[in-house]
Every structure is written in structure tokens, then in C-alpha cells.
Amino acid sequence: MLRVTELALPLHHADEALPAAICKRLRITPRELIRFAVARRAHDARDKTDIMLVYSVDVTLKNEAAILTRFRKDRHVQPTPDTRYKFVAQAPPGGTARRPVVIGTGPCGLFAGLILAQMGLRPIILDRGKMVRERTKDTWGLWRRSVLNPESNVQFGEGGAGTFSDGKLYSRIKDARHLDRKVLTEFVKAGAPAEILTEAHPHIGTFRLVTMVESMRETVEGLGGEYRFGHRVDGLDIVTEAGGTRRMRGLHLHTGEYLAADHVVLAVGHSARDTFAMLLEAGVHVEAKPFSIGVRIEHPQSWIDRARFGASAGHPVLGAADYSLSHHCSNGRTVYSFCMCPGGTVVAATSEEGRVATNGMSQYSRNERNANSGLVVAIDPARDYPGGALAGIDFQRHWESRAYVAGGSTYAAPAQKLGDFLRGQASTALGEVIPSYRPGVHLTDLAECLPDFAVTAMREALPVFGRQIPGYDHPDVTLTGVETRTSSPVRFTRGQDFQSLNTVGLFPAGEGAGYAGGILSAAVDGIKVAEAVATSLVGAAAAQG
């Protein structure tokens, strides 16, 4: 089978145009084309008056060797890659002496647990929060009644922060082993639409993610895995051996239980601040890392659709338009769009009392009134929060607390019209764009809850973005603050064996540990770490046998 890439056809092409384009591209007759399947479909809207669909297809031909010889110098005609997942190990008969433990059930922990279970290693999976259905009720409690449960919210509980997001399933990670295909395939098995296997920018949406997370839990349990919700890890049992090596021996849980464990996957999310502090106190190697701060910006989705797709706006193949923007400012800062959610809503994403943090969310349909995106400024430890490994957390908390006060101290979020933000004056009334944030917004001056350098940079970037996307800097566009949880403020540094640099048996993983950003990259990292755990466990069992 051969893969042919970069086949471009008009947006409104007929079904028979694709096989015809394949034959033309390969210079073959229709008789020589036995079958084909779409491997990937994207769209090219750089010219919105002539939008093209761009296909990669897998084809079966009568004489594939001859075609490969003919196109041997053409990188767009190659053998179809083998994307099947291959397990690196399998549990020995009778299992291993101890079961691996996974802390966290976000995308990283979910896939670490799944892969370990599929290799017969019967993982124990801990989460401080609740099962996804119960967690959803608690999350709506904040959005509808301004009642926060610090242990069960957008950040904590089954599915992790990704459950309440757009469910985007694409990333820029290098993935020579096609582990992303394993992730997408497992999601389809769990109920995701099959089109995520072929769309260039697949997404799922919150409602589907909830049922998928439940399905994957049932799969893990059916393979001998065990979930324990409401089990926060409050301490590590680490022994220091004669040669100075620190080694995991177990976990102290907030319930008072002790869980023996010498292979622990640390897959907590980017908001597990108390866990980060506990790990630092336990001596686990950790360092501060860069992240970003800003606001959520909202436009009517129809504005974005027209700006990006012109007369083709609303075409069912194109769906709701998105965007990606970046500007390097004169003050040395970079402003960029982050986690763009077409046809979605801005949601309350705090996990601590007396603080406000925002995020974006979409359903699979992406049919809400507004588009929203993070409008954020990149920051780094040396310049913006020096003072230790956890200084970024203090930075986040400071501005989230300021946002809580600016919003009226009720979990309403501070908001401002873009025109007022550029003029440096507080907003007193909304315009055309109605903010979607719940439990509501309080109009104010967002400069009260953002660093001066971020305000300056955003004021420079917004007119630039307005020239790239007409209407982007319309004065009635709504800004809602603050966006502080773009990524983890720490990194628990690991070696090539995926173990902590100074604690054998502890495997930092995923977004919270500083090794991923988004659902797909976190899930892929979970697979890699699970493989490292399995190799270590099975190798140790073989040596003992």
C-alpha cells in the first residue's frame, strides 16, 4: 500500500474527483487503482475565495513496486507507514511482585494506566477527585451557583482538565512511532467519532469526553486495573540506600492509608500545587519552567467564520473557523493565541478558594454563539518569577487573587471591552459581544489583575491581530480575566529512563510534570512512561525469576 500526500481539490468537489486526482497524480489508469482510503483531510483557506481540501490517501495498486520506482524521488509518494502499536513488554505468568501505581486520571494518567493494563500489569490508579459524572456536578456547582469544591472541579477528578475543554486532539510533538494513532484509535473504541482518525485537526468536545473516559475506565478495570477516587497523595516514602540512591517505597494517602509502591507514575495535572509543594519537600528534583498569562478573548463565531472563510463560511466540511496568532512586541514580549475554542464558552477553571482563573471549552458541535481563545503573554522564571522552583505558583496565585477581587469576590470574572482596554479605562456597559463566562462577569479595568508588561504587550498586539483578522480588535470584543494555567509552572526533571533525576521508581509524566501541553501530547507521554515502567518491572521480574 502507498501513501499519496498533498492532493488538493476544490472545497465543492464531487466524490469522483478524488480517485480521478489519484490516477492523475500517479499517472495510472482507473483500472490500476484497486482501492483507496483517506488517511488525512485538511483545508487550505489562505485564499478564502478559493478554499481547497488537501488529502493524504492510502492506495492499493496493481503494480505498486513500479509506481514506487517511478516516484522514488518524490516525498509525496511513499510506502504507507505502519502505525500499529506494538507493546514493549508483557507481564510474566503470575504477574510482578508489586503493581505499578499511577497518580492522576487526566489524559496522561489515563493512557499510562490503559497501556499498563493492556500489558497485564494491573495498575492501581489514584485520583484526589471524583468519578467523572460526580465531578461534572461539582463543576456545574461553581458555574451555576458560585460554589467551589477544591477537590472536585475543572482541574481535579477523572479525566483531568482536558475533560472540560475543546477536546482538541492535535499537537506539534515529534512522533516517529505514531503513538498518536494509538491514542486516537483507543478514543474511537471508547466512543469518539471515527472521523478523528482522518481529520487534520480533530476534536471531541466535553460531553463526548465524559462518556469516553467512563468507557476507558471500564476497559482498564476489565484488564485487572483498579481505580481509587478520593485518594490524594500527601507524602512519599523514599529510602536512601548506602550508595546515596533515593528509591521509592510507597505513598502516604490523605486517608491515612499507606500504599507500598516502587514504580509510581506521577501524572498529576498542572494545577496540583499542594502536590508540587509536597514533592519539593520530599526532595524530588524540580525546577521552575516558563508559562504564560493573559485573558480570554471572545468574538461572535460568525465574525471569525467570515474573516477566515469568506463566502464559504458555514460550509459543513469546514465547520467553525479557528485561528492561531502571534506577535513579538517592542517590549521583548510575545503575545499569542492559546487554546482556541471555536463555538465554545469561557469557563471558570479555579481550583482554589478566593481566586479566579479562566479556560475555554467547546462541545463537539462547536455551535455556541462565540469563539474564544486565550490571549496570553509568554513569561519565564529568570525575568518574571525568580526565587525558587515554586515561584511560578506564587505568581499565578497573586494574579488569580487580584482577579477574584476585581470580579467582585464572588467567583464572577473581571471583564472589559477591548476598546476600553486599549484606552486604559474601565468598562461600564457591554456592547455587541456578550461574554459567555459563568457564573458571570463584573465589568472593570483588567489592568488591575495583569502585570504591566502584559498589558503593554497586549495593547500593542491587538491592533496587529486586527489587521490579520478583520474585526479581531473591534471595540466591543470582550476580554475576560485571568488566564494563568496555560501550562505547568514547574518541571520534575527526568532522565532518559523517564525516572526522576534523583528518585528511582518515580516517573514524572504529562502536563503537570512539565512534559506535555494538551490532551494528545499528554496521552502520548503517558504511553511512553508506561512503557518505561513496564520495561523496568518486567525486567526486574525476569531477573528475580
XYZ file of C-alpha atoms in Angstrom:
545
model
C 0.000 0.000 0.000
C 1.241 3.510 -0.852
C 0.521 6.871 0.751
C -0.002 9.819 -1.563
C 0.031 13.227 0.124
C -0.777 16.832 -0.788
C -3.673 16.082 -3.146
C -5.533 19.393 -3.402
C -9.139 19.621 -4.597
C -11.713 22.424 -4.550
C -13.937 22.662 -1.489
C -17.022 21.776 -3.536
C -15.530 18.854 -5.456
C -17.580 15.807 -6.452
C -16.915 12.409 -4.859
C -15.423 11.010 -8.056
C -12.864 13.824 -8.187
C -10.638 12.223 -5.553
C -9.985 8.882 -7.310
C -9.515 10.815 -10.531
C -6.927 13.027 -8.832
C -5.121 9.941 -7.513
C -4.884 8.459 -11.003
C -3.703 11.734 -12.480
C -1.099 12.234 -9.758
C 0.308 8.694 -10.176
C -0.117 8.676 -13.945
C -2.154 5.466 -13.914
C -5.461 4.309 -15.395
C -8.548 3.788 -13.192
C -8.132 0.012 -13.701
C -4.785 0.110 -11.894
C -6.344 1.674 -8.769
C -7.753 -1.207 -6.728
C -8.902 0.788 -3.705
C -8.101 3.882 -1.659
C -8.835 5.291 1.795
C -8.478 8.807 3.139
C -5.693 8.942 5.720
C -5.963 12.652 6.432
C -8.000 15.629 5.282
C -7.202 19.270 5.892
C -8.261 22.544 4.369
C -6.198 25.387 2.972
C -8.018 28.698 3.448
C -5.130 31.064 2.811
C -7.126 32.279 -0.176
C -10.666 32.434 1.198
C -12.026 32.962 -2.317
C -10.587 29.593 -3.377
C -10.536 27.256 -0.382
C -9.005 23.862 -1.091
C -9.286 20.490 0.611
C -5.929 18.753 0.944
C -5.889 14.957 1.177
C -3.443 12.225 2.118
C -4.679 8.867 0.832
C -3.590 5.265 1.166
C -3.896 3.448 -2.143
C -3.700 -0.170 -3.232
C -2.462 -0.570 -6.801
C -1.892 -3.427 -9.217
C 1.823 -2.689 -9.554
C 2.976 -0.747 -6.525
C 6.672 -1.568 -6.978
C 6.705 0.072 -10.400
C 4.983 3.180 -9.064
C 7.475 3.459 -6.192
C 10.332 3.211 -8.663
C 8.756 5.877 -10.849
C 8.328 8.268 -7.897
C 11.390 7.265 -5.889
C 12.482 10.921 -5.513
C 9.010 12.195 -4.653
C 8.405 12.548 -0.895
C 4.669 12.739 -1.524
C 4.524 9.167 -2.841
C 5.846 6.732 -0.238
C 5.002 3.358 1.313
C 2.176 3.680 3.809
C 3.710 3.836 7.297
C 2.954 1.079 9.784
C 1.029 2.874 12.537
C 0.064 -0.226 14.513
C 1.015 -0.064 18.177
C 3.448 -2.693 19.447
C 3.719 -3.441 23.158
C 7.235 -3.334 24.572
C 6.618 -5.913 27.301
C 4.099 -8.289 28.802
C 3.627 -9.284 32.409
C 5.143 -12.685 33.260
C 2.895 -15.554 34.414
C 1.826 -14.768 37.951
C 2.400 -11.052 37.482
C 5.055 -8.895 39.163
C 5.904 -8.585 42.840
C 4.264 -5.164 43.102
C 1.673 -3.439 40.987
C 2.570 -0.091 39.383
C 0.747 2.962 40.694
C -0.466 5.885 38.572
C -1.269 9.189 40.299
C -3.810 11.143 38.268
C -6.521 10.259 35.749
C -6.074 13.012 33.193
C -5.090 12.098 29.616
C -1.567 11.136 30.693
C -2.606 9.013 33.665
C -5.484 7.524 31.694
C -3.202 6.241 28.943
C -0.434 5.223 31.315
C -2.985 3.117 33.169
C -4.505 1.735 29.983
C -1.166 0.662 28.477
C -0.019 -0.893 31.759
C -3.319 -2.779 31.969
C -3.046 -3.946 28.363
C 0.399 -5.319 29.191
C -1.099 -7.304 32.066
C 0.456 -5.248 34.877
C -2.812 -4.463 36.727
C -2.108 -0.841 37.719
C -3.578 0.936 40.721
C -4.780 4.385 39.624
C -5.275 7.115 42.221
C -7.101 10.421 41.869
C -7.806 13.034 44.517
C -11.072 13.937 42.798
C -14.268 12.111 41.946
C -15.559 9.932 39.124
C -16.370 11.997 36.073
C -20.167 12.126 36.490
C -19.929 13.264 40.115
C -17.151 15.653 39.220
C -19.299 17.188 36.490
C -21.985 18.023 39.076
C -19.405 19.747 41.287
C -18.035 21.698 38.335
C -21.507 22.930 37.429
C -21.904 23.910 41.073
C -19.238 26.568 40.564
C -20.518 27.641 37.168
C -24.158 27.926 38.228
C -24.088 28.648 41.979
C -20.568 30.013 42.643
C -19.858 27.069 44.950
C -16.305 25.696 44.643
C -15.236 22.198 45.704
C -11.413 22.411 45.954
C -11.066 18.643 45.421
C -13.559 18.250 42.562
C -13.634 20.874 39.823
C -12.364 21.704 36.334
C -8.833 20.734 37.365
C -9.290 17.724 39.677
C -11.135 14.482 39.056
C -11.498 11.752 36.468
C -10.423 12.898 33.001
C -8.346 15.821 34.237
C -8.566 19.385 32.966
C -8.906 18.139 29.382
C -12.423 16.868 30.079
C -13.679 20.446 30.275
C -12.024 21.782 27.142
C -12.457 21.752 23.390
C -11.128 18.199 23.277
C -8.524 19.125 20.664
C -6.522 16.089 19.544
C -3.594 17.532 17.652
C -0.159 18.739 18.669
C 3.261 19.644 17.303
C 5.156 16.834 19.022
C 7.539 14.693 17.001
C 6.037 11.223 16.917
C 8.073 8.860 14.763
C 6.397 5.831 16.375
C 2.867 7.073 15.581
C 1.813 6.842 19.223
C -0.781 9.498 18.470
C -2.519 6.905 16.295
C -2.753 4.580 19.299
C -4.370 7.402 21.263
C -6.906 8.204 18.559
C -7.708 4.529 17.982
C -8.407 3.965 21.675
C -10.601 7.064 21.739
C -12.641 5.733 18.821
C -13.033 2.405 20.634
C -14.325 4.384 23.611
C -16.947 6.205 21.551
C -15.239 9.085 19.764
C -16.350 9.723 16.155
C -14.284 7.769 13.618
C -13.511 10.962 11.710
C -10.877 11.903 14.302
C -8.681 9.321 12.562
C -8.635 11.334 9.345
C -9.273 14.996 10.183
C -6.163 17.180 10.323
C -7.449 18.997 13.417
C -9.696 16.506 15.225
C -11.655 17.384 18.338
C -14.199 15.655 20.534
C -15.872 18.092 22.936
C -16.748 17.836 26.606
C -19.954 15.765 26.544
C -18.357 13.004 24.458
C -15.210 13.074 26.573
C -17.234 12.282 29.691
C -18.638 9.046 28.263
C -15.311 8.106 26.694
C -13.465 8.468 30.000
C -16.010 6.178 31.617
C -15.642 3.614 28.848
C -11.861 3.592 29.133
C -12.089 3.139 32.895
C -14.251 0.074 32.331
C -11.630 -1.264 29.903
C -8.812 -0.795 32.416
C -10.827 -2.423 35.196
C -11.726 -5.313 32.915
C -7.999 -5.930 32.444
C -7.328 -6.038 36.179
C -6.620 -2.368 36.836
C -8.053 -0.657 39.911
C -9.249 2.923 40.336
C -9.318 4.658 43.711
C -11.023 8.039 43.672
C -10.886 10.470 46.570
C -7.309 9.353 47.284
C -4.954 12.318 47.441
C -1.255 11.543 47.861
C 0.104 13.571 50.767
C 3.577 12.061 51.131
C 6.219 9.841 49.588
C 8.087 7.038 51.320
C 11.612 7.338 49.914
C 14.573 5.375 51.252
C 18.179 6.415 50.750
C 20.424 3.443 50.146
C 24.040 3.072 51.254
C 25.390 4.458 47.982
C 23.155 7.531 48.229
C 20.492 6.367 45.759
C 16.985 7.550 46.666
C 14.346 4.952 45.891
C 10.540 4.901 46.017
C 8.994 2.541 48.556
C 5.441 3.769 48.984
C 2.827 6.504 49.222
C 1.103 8.121 52.188
C -2.519 8.962 51.356
C -4.644 11.657 52.951
C -6.994 8.928 54.166
C -4.226 7.734 56.485
C -3.513 4.682 54.332
C -0.071 3.583 53.237
C 0.332 2.087 49.779
C 3.531 0.167 49.043
C 4.800 1.156 45.604
C 8.196 1.102 43.927
C 7.040 2.113 40.423
C 4.947 5.303 40.563
C 3.785 7.348 37.563
C 3.402 10.987 38.613
C 0.677 12.171 36.213
C -0.867 14.992 38.231
C -2.167 18.000 36.310
C -0.685 21.468 36.056
C -2.776 22.741 38.983
C -1.747 20.237 41.690
C 0.004 22.976 43.621
C -0.090 21.320 47.047
C 1.299 18.135 45.485
C 4.134 20.119 43.925
C 4.986 21.543 47.350
C 4.910 18.061 48.908
C 7.243 16.702 46.237
C 9.680 19.583 46.719
C 9.681 18.979 50.458
C 10.348 15.287 49.803
C 13.473 16.274 47.895
C 12.283 15.307 44.397
C 14.208 17.225 41.735
C 12.051 20.081 40.429
C 12.682 23.343 38.625
C 10.613 26.343 37.576
C 9.582 26.492 33.915
C 8.019 29.110 31.624
C 4.290 29.513 31.087
C 2.022 32.396 30.040
C -0.501 34.827 31.466
C -3.341 36.808 29.911
C -7.082 36.766 29.327
C -9.778 35.019 27.301
C -10.915 36.975 24.251
C -14.399 36.413 22.761
C -15.786 37.212 19.320
C -19.031 36.130 17.695
C -18.146 32.925 15.861
C -19.811 34.327 12.737
C -17.204 37.105 12.644
C -14.349 34.610 12.685
C -16.048 32.381 10.099
C -16.486 35.284 7.650
C -12.968 36.567 8.243
C -11.400 33.161 7.613
C -13.711 31.566 5.043
C -15.418 34.478 3.283
C -18.415 33.349 1.213
C -17.773 29.720 2.249
C -18.486 30.465 5.913
C -20.898 27.882 7.281
C -19.870 25.127 4.868
C -20.358 21.825 6.764
C -16.960 20.453 5.740
C -15.175 23.499 7.128
C -17.158 23.769 10.345
C -16.432 26.584 12.794
C -13.290 28.526 11.890
C -10.326 28.786 14.209
C -7.138 30.841 14.186
C -3.581 30.949 15.500
C -1.872 34.304 16.076
C 1.454 35.514 17.419
C 3.218 38.871 17.726
C 6.671 39.784 19.047
C 6.312 43.088 20.859
C 8.649 46.061 21.219
C 8.994 45.403 24.973
C 10.528 41.999 24.232
C 7.382 40.023 25.000
C 5.471 37.615 22.763
C 1.663 37.710 22.668
C -0.119 34.736 21.135
C -3.447 32.972 20.930
C -3.773 29.857 23.061
C -6.286 27.004 23.245
C -8.655 28.461 20.671
C -12.211 27.147 21.155
C -14.495 27.701 18.148
C -18.180 27.947 19.006
C -17.495 27.498 22.704
C -17.667 29.160 26.091
C -15.301 30.657 28.638
C -15.409 28.675 31.864
C -14.396 29.109 35.493
C -11.279 26.995 35.995
C -10.117 27.826 39.500
C -9.262 25.081 41.978
C -8.557 27.281 44.996
C -10.881 29.405 47.097
C -10.651 33.154 46.700
C -9.135 33.015 43.233
C -10.400 33.332 39.642
C -8.880 31.535 36.658
C -10.430 31.038 33.226
C -10.262 28.451 30.463
C -12.107 27.689 27.233
C -14.459 24.820 26.389
C -16.404 23.609 23.341
C -18.820 20.816 22.627
C -18.332 18.557 19.617
C -20.836 20.602 17.607
C -18.978 23.873 18.229
C -22.241 25.723 17.727
C -22.304 28.212 20.627
C -22.555 31.901 19.750
C -18.962 32.926 20.498
C -15.450 31.873 19.624
C -12.945 32.229 22.430
C -9.211 31.921 22.822
C -6.536 32.653 25.334
C -4.773 35.933 24.546
C -1.605 35.411 26.538
C 1.897 36.725 27.077
C 4.865 34.385 27.427
C 6.779 34.705 30.704
C 9.805 32.967 32.163
C 11.326 32.301 35.616
C 14.525 34.310 35.339
C 12.761 37.513 34.343
C 9.332 37.278 35.944
C 9.296 34.964 38.949
C 12.774 34.270 40.291
C 13.048 32.883 43.798
C 12.758 29.128 43.645
C 11.152 26.158 41.961
C 7.638 27.059 43.086
C 7.850 30.803 42.492
C 5.638 30.474 39.408
C 2.820 29.174 41.601
C 3.079 32.251 43.823
C 2.971 34.379 40.660
C -0.182 32.610 39.460
C -1.876 32.905 42.840
C -1.117 36.608 43.102
C -2.870 37.478 39.854
C -5.719 34.997 40.371
C -6.396 36.620 43.766
C -6.352 40.061 42.164
C -8.829 38.784 39.556
C -11.126 37.448 42.298
C -11.241 40.880 43.930
C -11.604 42.703 40.606
C -14.520 40.420 39.793
C -16.362 41.327 42.962
C -15.129 38.494 45.223
C -17.938 36.133 44.144
C -16.163 33.956 41.511
C -17.517 36.278 38.828
C -14.677 37.134 36.467
C -13.355 40.617 35.720
C -14.158 41.622 32.141
C -13.626 44.583 29.864
C -14.459 45.658 26.336
C -11.447 45.627 24.037
C -11.849 49.296 23.121
C -11.816 50.299 26.781
C -8.805 48.063 27.414
C -6.867 49.840 24.658
C -7.853 53.240 26.075
C -6.999 52.247 29.627
C -10.444 52.904 31.084
C -12.805 50.645 32.989
C -15.819 49.293 31.114
C -19.262 50.204 32.427
C -21.501 48.519 29.841
C -21.289 45.675 27.333
C -21.518 46.178 23.579
C -22.289 43.746 20.767
C -20.330 40.832 22.238
C -21.965 39.129 25.211
C -19.478 37.198 27.390
C -20.212 33.520 27.940
C -18.405 33.086 31.281
C -20.412 31.616 34.122
C -21.151 32.380 36.955
C -20.967 35.829 35.319
C -18.650 38.771 34.746
C -18.007 42.053 36.537
C -17.010 44.935 34.253
C -13.840 46.657 35.350
C -10.307 47.537 34.218
C -8.306 44.357 33.564
C -5.063 46.237 34.172
C -5.849 45.713 37.875
C -5.231 41.982 37.595
C -2.469 41.687 34.980
C 1.219 42.602 35.091
C 2.033 45.962 33.494
C 4.301 44.353 30.892
C 1.464 42.023 29.820
C -0.993 44.906 29.473
C 1.507 46.879 27.385
C 2.231 43.918 25.134
C -1.427 43.029 24.603
C -2.288 46.632 23.745
C 0.382 46.549 21.052
C -0.615 43.130 19.698
C -4.380 43.591 19.422
C -4.351 46.100 16.519
C -1.785 43.896 14.745
C -4.121 40.912 15.056
C -6.968 43.108 13.847
C -5.115 43.677 10.597
C -4.711 39.917 10.175
C -8.304 39.008 11.069
C -10.799 41.806 10.316
C -12.913 42.518 13.384
C -10.495 40.901 15.816
C -9.857 44.258 17.537
C -13.460 45.513 17.331
C -14.034 47.759 20.376
C -16.983 45.644 21.605
C -14.982 42.392 21.746
C -14.927 41.054 25.306
C -11.827 40.250 27.361
C -12.284 38.096 30.483
C -9.558 37.552 33.073
C -7.416 35.883 34.004
C -5.805 33.030 32.049
C -2.924 31.717 34.180
C -2.994 27.936 33.714
C -1.633 27.678 30.177
C 0.869 25.032 31.290
C 2.615 23.788 34.389
C 4.833 26.320 36.191
C 7.232 23.502 37.175
C 9.127 20.599 35.640
C 10.000 17.448 37.572
C 13.119 16.672 35.585
C 13.597 13.092 34.425
C 16.303 11.102 32.679
C 16.302 9.036 29.506
C 14.745 6.181 31.500
C 11.797 8.519 32.273
C 12.560 8.341 36.015
C 13.123 11.329 38.276
C 16.715 12.518 38.179
C 17.156 11.818 41.870
C 14.389 9.387 42.862
C 14.431 5.885 41.389
C 10.964 4.468 40.820
C 9.244 7.847 40.393
C 8.229 8.533 36.775
C 7.173 12.186 36.218
C 4.775 12.392 33.288
C 2.408 14.606 31.382
C 1.462 18.237 31.650
C 1.757 18.654 35.412
C 5.307 17.323 35.369
C 6.219 19.718 32.572
C 6.350 17.251 29.687
C 3.191 17.907 27.681
C 0.721 20.566 26.655
C -2.743 19.369 25.700
C -4.685 16.125 25.532
C -2.801 14.385 22.732
C 0.749 15.170 23.851
C -0.130 14.232 27.443
C -1.637 10.927 26.329
C 1.418 10.128 24.187
C 3.694 10.914 27.123
C 1.592 8.606 29.272
C 2.221 5.781 26.802
C 5.976 6.397 26.789
C 6.171 6.445 30.578
C 4.029 3.319 30.867
C 6.453 1.572 28.537
C 9.387 2.637 30.703
C 7.594 1.353 33.823
C 6.743 -1.939 32.135
C 10.305 -2.443 30.912
C 11.625 -1.853 34.411
C 9.036 -4.054 36.115
C 9.183 -6.953 33.697
C 12.962 -6.812 33.572
C 13.137 -6.924 37.360
C 10.682 -9.836 37.465
C 12.723 -11.752 34.887
C 15.904 -11.174 36.877
C 14.269 -12.447 40.069
C 12.871 -15.468 38.213
